[in-house]
PDB file of C-alpha atoms in Angstrom:
ATOM      1  CA  MET A   1    -139.386 147.245  97.455  1.00 64.00           C
ATOM      2  CA  ASN A   2    -143.124 146.808  97.968  1.00 70.00           C
ATOM      3  CA  SER A   3    -143.238 143.895  95.509  1.00 72.00           C
ATOM      4  CA  ILE A   4    -140.384 142.153  97.355  1.00 73.00           C
ATOM      5  CA  ILE A   5    -142.288 142.388 100.640  1.00 72.00           C
ATOM      6  CA  LYS A   6    -145.449 141.149  98.920  1.00 76.00           C
ATOM      7  CA  ASN A   7    -143.620 138.169  97.375  1.00 74.00           C
ATOM      8  CA  LEU A   8    -142.144 137.192 100.742  1.00 77.00           C
ATOM      9  CA  ASP A   9    -145.730 136.692 101.986  1.00 81.00           C
ATOM     10  CA  ILE A  10    -144.663 138.000 105.404  1.00 82.00           C
ATOM     11  CA  HIS A  11    -148.200 138.873 106.418  1.00 82.00           C
ATOM     12  CA  ALA A  12    -149.620 135.389 105.784  1.00 86.00           C
ATOM     13  CA  GLN A  13    -151.754 134.057 108.601  1.00 91.00           C
ATOM     14  CA  GLY A  14    -149.626 131.991 110.981  1.00 93.00           C
ATOM     15  CA  ASN A  15    -146.372 132.753 109.142  1.00 93.00           C
ATOM     16  CA  TRP A  16    -144.578 133.139 112.469  1.00 95.00           C
ATOM     17  CA  LEU A  17    -144.798 129.392 113.192  1.00 96.00           C
ATOM     18  CA  PRO A  18    -142.963 127.973 110.152  1.00 96.00           C
ATOM     19  CA  VAL A  19    -140.372 130.754 110.309  1.00 95.00           C
ATOM     20  CA  SER A  20    -139.737 130.193 114.027  1.00 97.00           C
ATOM     21  CA  LEU A  21    -139.694 126.395 113.794  1.00 98.00           C
ATOM     22  CA  SER A  22    -137.432 126.448 110.747  1.00 97.00           C
ATOM     23  CA  LEU A  23    -134.867 128.681 112.378  1.00 97.00           C
ATOM     24  CA  LEU A  24    -134.946 126.896 115.751  1.00 98.00           C
ATOM     25  CA  LEU A  25    -134.580 123.428 114.218  1.00 98.00           C
ATOM     26  CA  PHE A  26    -131.850 124.603 111.859  1.00 98.00           C
ATOM     27  CA  LEU A  27    -129.851 126.259 114.635  1.00 98.00           C
ATOM     28  CA  TYR A  28    -130.189 123.181 116.835  1.00 98.00           C
ATOM     29  CA  ALA A  29    -129.139 120.877 113.969  1.00 98.00           C
ATOM     30  CA  LEU A  30    -126.170 123.128 113.224  1.00 97.00           C
ATOM     31  CA  PHE A  31    -124.871 123.511 116.776  1.00 97.00           C
ATOM     32  CA  MET A  32    -125.888 120.204 118.416  1.00 97.00           C
ATOM     33  CA  PRO A  33    -123.028 117.982 119.538  1.00 96.00           C
ATOM     34  CA  LYS A  34    -122.379 115.587 116.676  1.00 94.00           C
ATOM     35  CA  LYS A  35    -122.747 112.047 118.069  1.00 94.00           C
ATOM     36  CA  GLU A  36    -123.637 109.574 115.329  1.00 92.00           C
ATOM     37  CA  ILE A  37    -122.985 111.682 112.228  1.00 93.00           C
ATOM     38  CA  GLY A  38    -120.143 113.913 111.159  1.00 93.00           C
ATOM     39  CA  TRP A  39    -120.181 117.056 109.076  1.00 93.00           C
ATOM     40  CA  ARG A  40    -120.000 115.089 105.831  1.00 92.00           C
ATOM     41  CA  GLU A  41    -123.182 113.110 106.664  1.00 94.00           C
ATOM     42  CA  TRP A  42    -124.789 116.298 107.942  1.00 96.00           C
ATOM     43  CA  TYR A  43    -124.080 118.101 104.674  1.00 96.00           C
ATOM     44  CA  VAL A  44    -125.203 115.240 102.416  1.00 96.00           C
ATOM     45  CA  THR A  45    -128.353 114.572 104.438  1.00 97.00           C
ATOM     46  CA  PHE A  46    -129.301 118.237 104.571  1.00 97.00           C
ATOM     47  CA  GLY A  47    -128.964 118.585 100.806  1.00 96.00           C
ATOM     48  CA  VAL A  48    -130.665 115.333  99.814  1.00 97.00           C
ATOM     49  CA  ILE A  49    -133.609 115.733 102.175  1.00 97.00           C
ATOM     50  CA  GLY A  50    -134.022 119.400 101.214  1.00 95.00           C
ATOM     51  CA  TYR A  51    -134.127 118.431  97.546  1.00 96.00           C
ATOM     52  CA  VAL A  52    -136.670 115.669  98.184  1.00 96.00           C
ATOM     53  CA  ALA A  53    -138.806 118.076 100.238  1.00 94.00           C
ATOM     54  CA  TRP A  54    -138.875 120.585  97.378  1.00 93.00           C
ATOM     55  CA  ILE A  55    -139.816 117.853  94.903  1.00 95.00           C
ATOM     56  CA  GLY A  56    -142.622 116.843  97.290  1.00 91.00           C
ATOM     57  CA  ASP A  57    -143.810 120.447  97.542  1.00 88.00           C
ATOM     58  CA  SER A  58    -143.762 120.801  93.766  1.00 88.00           C
ATOM     59  CA  LEU A  59    -145.757 117.599  93.295  1.00 92.00           C
ATOM     60  CA  PHE A  60    -148.259 117.701  96.145  1.00 89.00           C
ATOM     61  CA  GLY A  61    -148.529 121.423  96.730  1.00 85.00           C
ATOM     62  CA  LYS A  62    -148.318 122.790  93.224  1.00 84.00           C
ATOM     63  CA  MET A  63    -149.078 120.084  90.620  1.00 90.00           C
ATOM     64  CA  PHE A  64    -151.748 118.106  92.532  1.00 91.00           C
ATOM     65  CA  ASP A  65    -152.851 121.144  94.601  1.00 91.00           C
ATOM     66  CA  LEU A  66    -153.390 119.078  97.760  1.00 93.00           C
ATOM     67  CA  VAL A  67    -152.121 121.735 100.169  1.00 92.00           C
ATOM     68  CA  ASP A  68    -151.386 125.467 100.300  1.00 91.00           C
ATOM     69  CA  PHE A  69    -148.976 127.315 102.563  1.00 91.00           C
ATOM     70  CA  GLY A  70    -149.719 130.987 103.090  1.00 88.00           C
ATOM     71  CA  ASN A  71    -150.737 132.636  99.811  1.00 86.00           C
ATOM     72  CA  PRO A  72    -151.324 129.825  97.291  1.00 85.00           C
ATOM     73  CA  LYS A  73    -150.180 131.983  94.362  1.00 84.00           C
ATOM     74  CA  ILE A  74    -146.646 132.659  95.643  1.00 83.00           C
ATOM     75  CA  THR A  75    -143.886 130.860  97.514  1.00 84.00           C
ATOM     76  CA  GLY A  76    -143.361 133.079 100.526  1.00 88.00           C
ATOM     77  CA  ILE A  77    -140.639 133.034 103.143  1.00 91.00           C
ATOM     78  CA  GLY A  78    -142.592 130.670 105.418  1.00 91.00           C
ATOM     79  CA  GLU A  79    -143.070 128.077 102.698  1.00 91.00           C
ATOM     80  CA  PHE A  80    -139.480 128.492 101.533  1.00 92.00           C
ATOM     81  CA  LEU A  81    -138.090 127.980 105.041  1.00 93.00           C
ATOM     82  CA  SER A  82    -140.541 125.159 105.801  1.00 93.00           C
ATOM     83  CA  TYR A  83    -139.387 123.071 102.870  1.00 91.00           C
ATOM     84  CA  SER A  84    -135.758 124.125 102.995  1.00 93.00           C
ATOM     85  CA  LEU A  85    -135.068 123.752 106.706  1.00 97.00           C
ATOM     86  CA  ILE A  86    -137.660 121.749 108.662  1.00 97.00           C
ATOM     87  CA  PRO A  87    -137.411 118.314 106.950  1.00 97.00           C
ATOM     88  CA  SER A  88    -133.619 118.568 106.563  1.00 98.00           C
ATOM     89  CA  SER A  89    -133.079 119.684 110.153  1.00 98.00           C
ATOM     90  CA  LEU A  90    -135.359 116.981 111.559  1.00 98.00           C
ATOM     91  CA  SER A  91    -133.544 114.361 109.467  1.00 98.00           C
ATOM     92  CA  VAL A  92    -130.097 115.489 110.585  1.00 98.00           C
ATOM     93  CA  ILE A  93    -131.196 115.584 114.231  1.00 98.00           C
ATOM     94  CA  TYR A  94    -132.796 112.135 113.918  1.00 98.00           C
ATOM     95  CA  LEU A  95    -129.687 110.603 112.366  1.00 97.00           C
ATOM     96  CA  ASN A  96    -127.453 112.257 114.939  1.00 97.00           C
ATOM     97  CA  TYR A  97    -129.175 110.268 117.713  1.00 96.00           C
ATOM     98  CA  PHE A  98    -129.981 107.140 115.684  1.00 96.00           C
ATOM     99  CA  LYS A  99    -128.653 103.809 116.935  1.00 92.00           C
ATOM    100  CA  LYS A 100    -130.099 100.360 116.377  1.00 88.00           C
ATOM    101  CA  ILE A 101    -130.968 100.083 120.067  1.00 93.00           C
ATOM    102  CA  ASN A 102    -133.083 103.263 120.114  1.00 94.00           C
ATOM    103  CA  LYS A 103    -134.453 103.114 116.557  1.00 96.00           C
ATOM    104  CA  TRP A 104    -138.125 102.514 117.354  1.00 97.00           C
ATOM    105  CA  ILE A 105    -138.244 105.038 120.178  1.00 97.00           C
ATOM    106  CA  LEU A 106    -136.786 107.663 117.834  1.00 98.00           C
ATOM    107  CA  VAL A 107    -139.134 106.629 115.003  1.00 98.00           C
ATOM    108  CA  ILE A 108    -142.151 107.136 117.255  1.00 98.00           C
ATOM    109  CA  MET A 109    -140.815 110.391 118.745  1.00 98.00           C
ATOM    110  CA  PHE A 110    -139.968 111.953 115.376  1.00 98.00           C
ATOM    111  CA  THR A 111    -143.218 110.749 113.769  1.00 98.00           C
ATOM    112  CA  ILE A 112    -145.128 112.427 116.612  1.00 98.00           C
ATOM    113  CA  LEU A 113    -142.953 115.559 116.398  1.00 98.00           C
ATOM    114  CA  SER A 114    -143.475 115.846 112.629  1.00 98.00           C
ATOM    115  CA  THR A 115    -147.211 115.324 113.053  1.00 97.00           C
ATOM    116  CA  LEU A 116    -147.330 118.004 115.764  1.00 98.00           C
ATOM    117  CA  ILE A 117    -145.470 120.442 113.511  1.00 98.00           C
ATOM    118  CA  GLU A 118    -147.975 119.803 110.717  1.00 97.00           C
ATOM    119  CA  TRP A 119    -150.896 120.068 113.153  1.00 97.00           C
ATOM    120  CA  GLY A 120    -149.512 123.379 114.470  1.00 97.00           C
ATOM    121  CA  MET A 121    -149.217 124.817 110.969  1.00 97.00           C
ATOM    122  CA  ARG A 122    -152.820 123.825 110.300  1.00 97.00           C
ATOM    123  CA  LYS A 123    -154.015 125.198 113.640  1.00 97.00           C
ATOM    124  CA  VAL A 124    -152.473 128.655 113.114  1.00 97.00           C
ATOM    125  CA  GLY A 125    -153.965 128.779 109.617  1.00 95.00           C
ATOM    126  CA  TYR A 126    -150.712 128.686 107.664  1.00 94.00           C
ATOM    127  CA  MET A 127    -151.213 125.242 106.127  1.00 95.00           C
ATOM    128  CA  LYS A 128    -154.467 124.808 104.254  1.00 94.00           C
ATOM    129  CA  PRO A 129    -154.998 121.226 103.070  1.00 94.00           C
ATOM    130  CA  HIS A 130    -157.499 120.299 100.395  1.00 91.00           C
ATOM    131  CA  GLY A 131    -157.034 116.601  99.912  1.00 90.00           C
ATOM    132  CA  TRP A 132    -153.936 116.129 102.077  1.00 92.00           C
ATOM    133  CA  GLY A 133    -154.622 114.638 105.477  1.00 91.00           C
ATOM    134  CA  PHE A 134    -153.013 113.118 108.524  1.00 90.00           C
ATOM    135  CA  PHE A 135    -153.929 109.691 107.122  1.00 92.00           C
ATOM    136  CA  ILE A 136    -151.279 110.394 104.465  1.00 93.00           C
ATOM    137  CA  SER A 137    -148.762 112.242 106.649  1.00 95.00           C
ATOM    138  CA  ILE A 138    -148.448 109.893 109.611  1.00 97.00           C
ATOM    139  CA  PRO A 139    -147.626 106.742 107.594  1.00 97.00           C
ATOM    140  CA  LEU A 140    -145.303 108.826 105.406  1.00 96.00           C
ATOM    141  CA  TYR A 141    -143.407 110.142 108.444  1.00 97.00           C
ATOM    142  CA  PHE A 142    -143.249 106.628 109.885  1.00 98.00           C
ATOM    143  CA  VAL A 143    -141.780 105.164 106.673  1.00 97.00           C
ATOM    144  CA  VAL A 144    -139.255 107.995 106.321  1.00 97.00           C
ATOM    145  CA  PHE A 145    -137.962 107.670 109.880  1.00 98.00           C
ATOM    146  CA  SER A 146    -138.061 103.878 110.083  1.00 97.00           C
ATOM    147  CA  PHE A 147    -136.757 102.903 106.634  1.00 97.00           C
ATOM    148  CA  VAL A 148    -135.709 105.761 104.350  1.00 97.00           C
ATOM    149  CA  LEU A 149    -133.379 107.675 106.678  1.00 97.00           C
ATOM    150  CA  PRO A 150    -131.612 104.555 108.043  1.00 97.00           C
ATOM    151  CA  LEU A 151    -131.082 103.391 104.431  1.00 96.00           C
ATOM    152  CA  HIS A 152    -129.818 106.849 103.488  1.00 96.00           C
ATOM    153  CA  ARG A 153    -127.365 106.746 106.396  1.00 95.00           C
ATOM    154  CA  ARG A 154    -126.161 103.257 105.475  1.00 93.00           C
ATOM    155  CA  ILE A 155    -125.502 104.354 101.885  1.00 93.00           C
ATOM    156  CA  ILE A 156    -123.503 107.373 103.068  1.00 91.00           C
ATOM    157  CA  LYS A 157    -121.487 105.281 105.554  1.00 86.00           C
ATOM    158  CA  GLU A 158    -120.703 102.621 102.919  1.00 85.00           C
ATOM    159  CA  ARG A 159    -119.675 105.295 100.458  1.00 72.00           C
ATOM    160  CA  ASN A 160    -117.339 106.848 103.061  1.00 70.00           C
ATOM    161  CA  GLN A 161    -115.724 103.476 103.782  1.00 73.00           C
ATOM    162  CA  GLN A 162    -114.971 102.897 100.096  1.00 70.00           C
ATOM    163  CA  LYS A 163    -112.787 105.990  99.952  1.00 60.00           C
TER     164      LYS A 163
END
């Protein structure tokens, strides 16, 4: 039992922030009124974005060692929830409110929100970058919210119409 607790990295500095944010965003994404996406788009988006987030963590966090979350030697509960729930939940929430008329307002809002989440994880000591910086994150968030997610949504919608 002691090794399970140790591997969860529960006592990592600032662990409360990614756990809290992950659960809050996930619960909101799950129970929000569905406006612009249905359950099918929700499900596909959650899975695809979660997969991409884990690939990103494997590349940038593990292979290139540009950032550590909690204990760098293990994947604790905070890191697991951060990569499993935060990007997917933000993406689902973004797409739920996305319309062409409010695109750029949402892009700016979600880029700022994502940057604030990253800043918070750094501030509480949970995220420890060594080579990863805001100069990489902010343009990445901007591209994801302005181009990648709208393209993802269009592909899903076209696929649904073909059936």
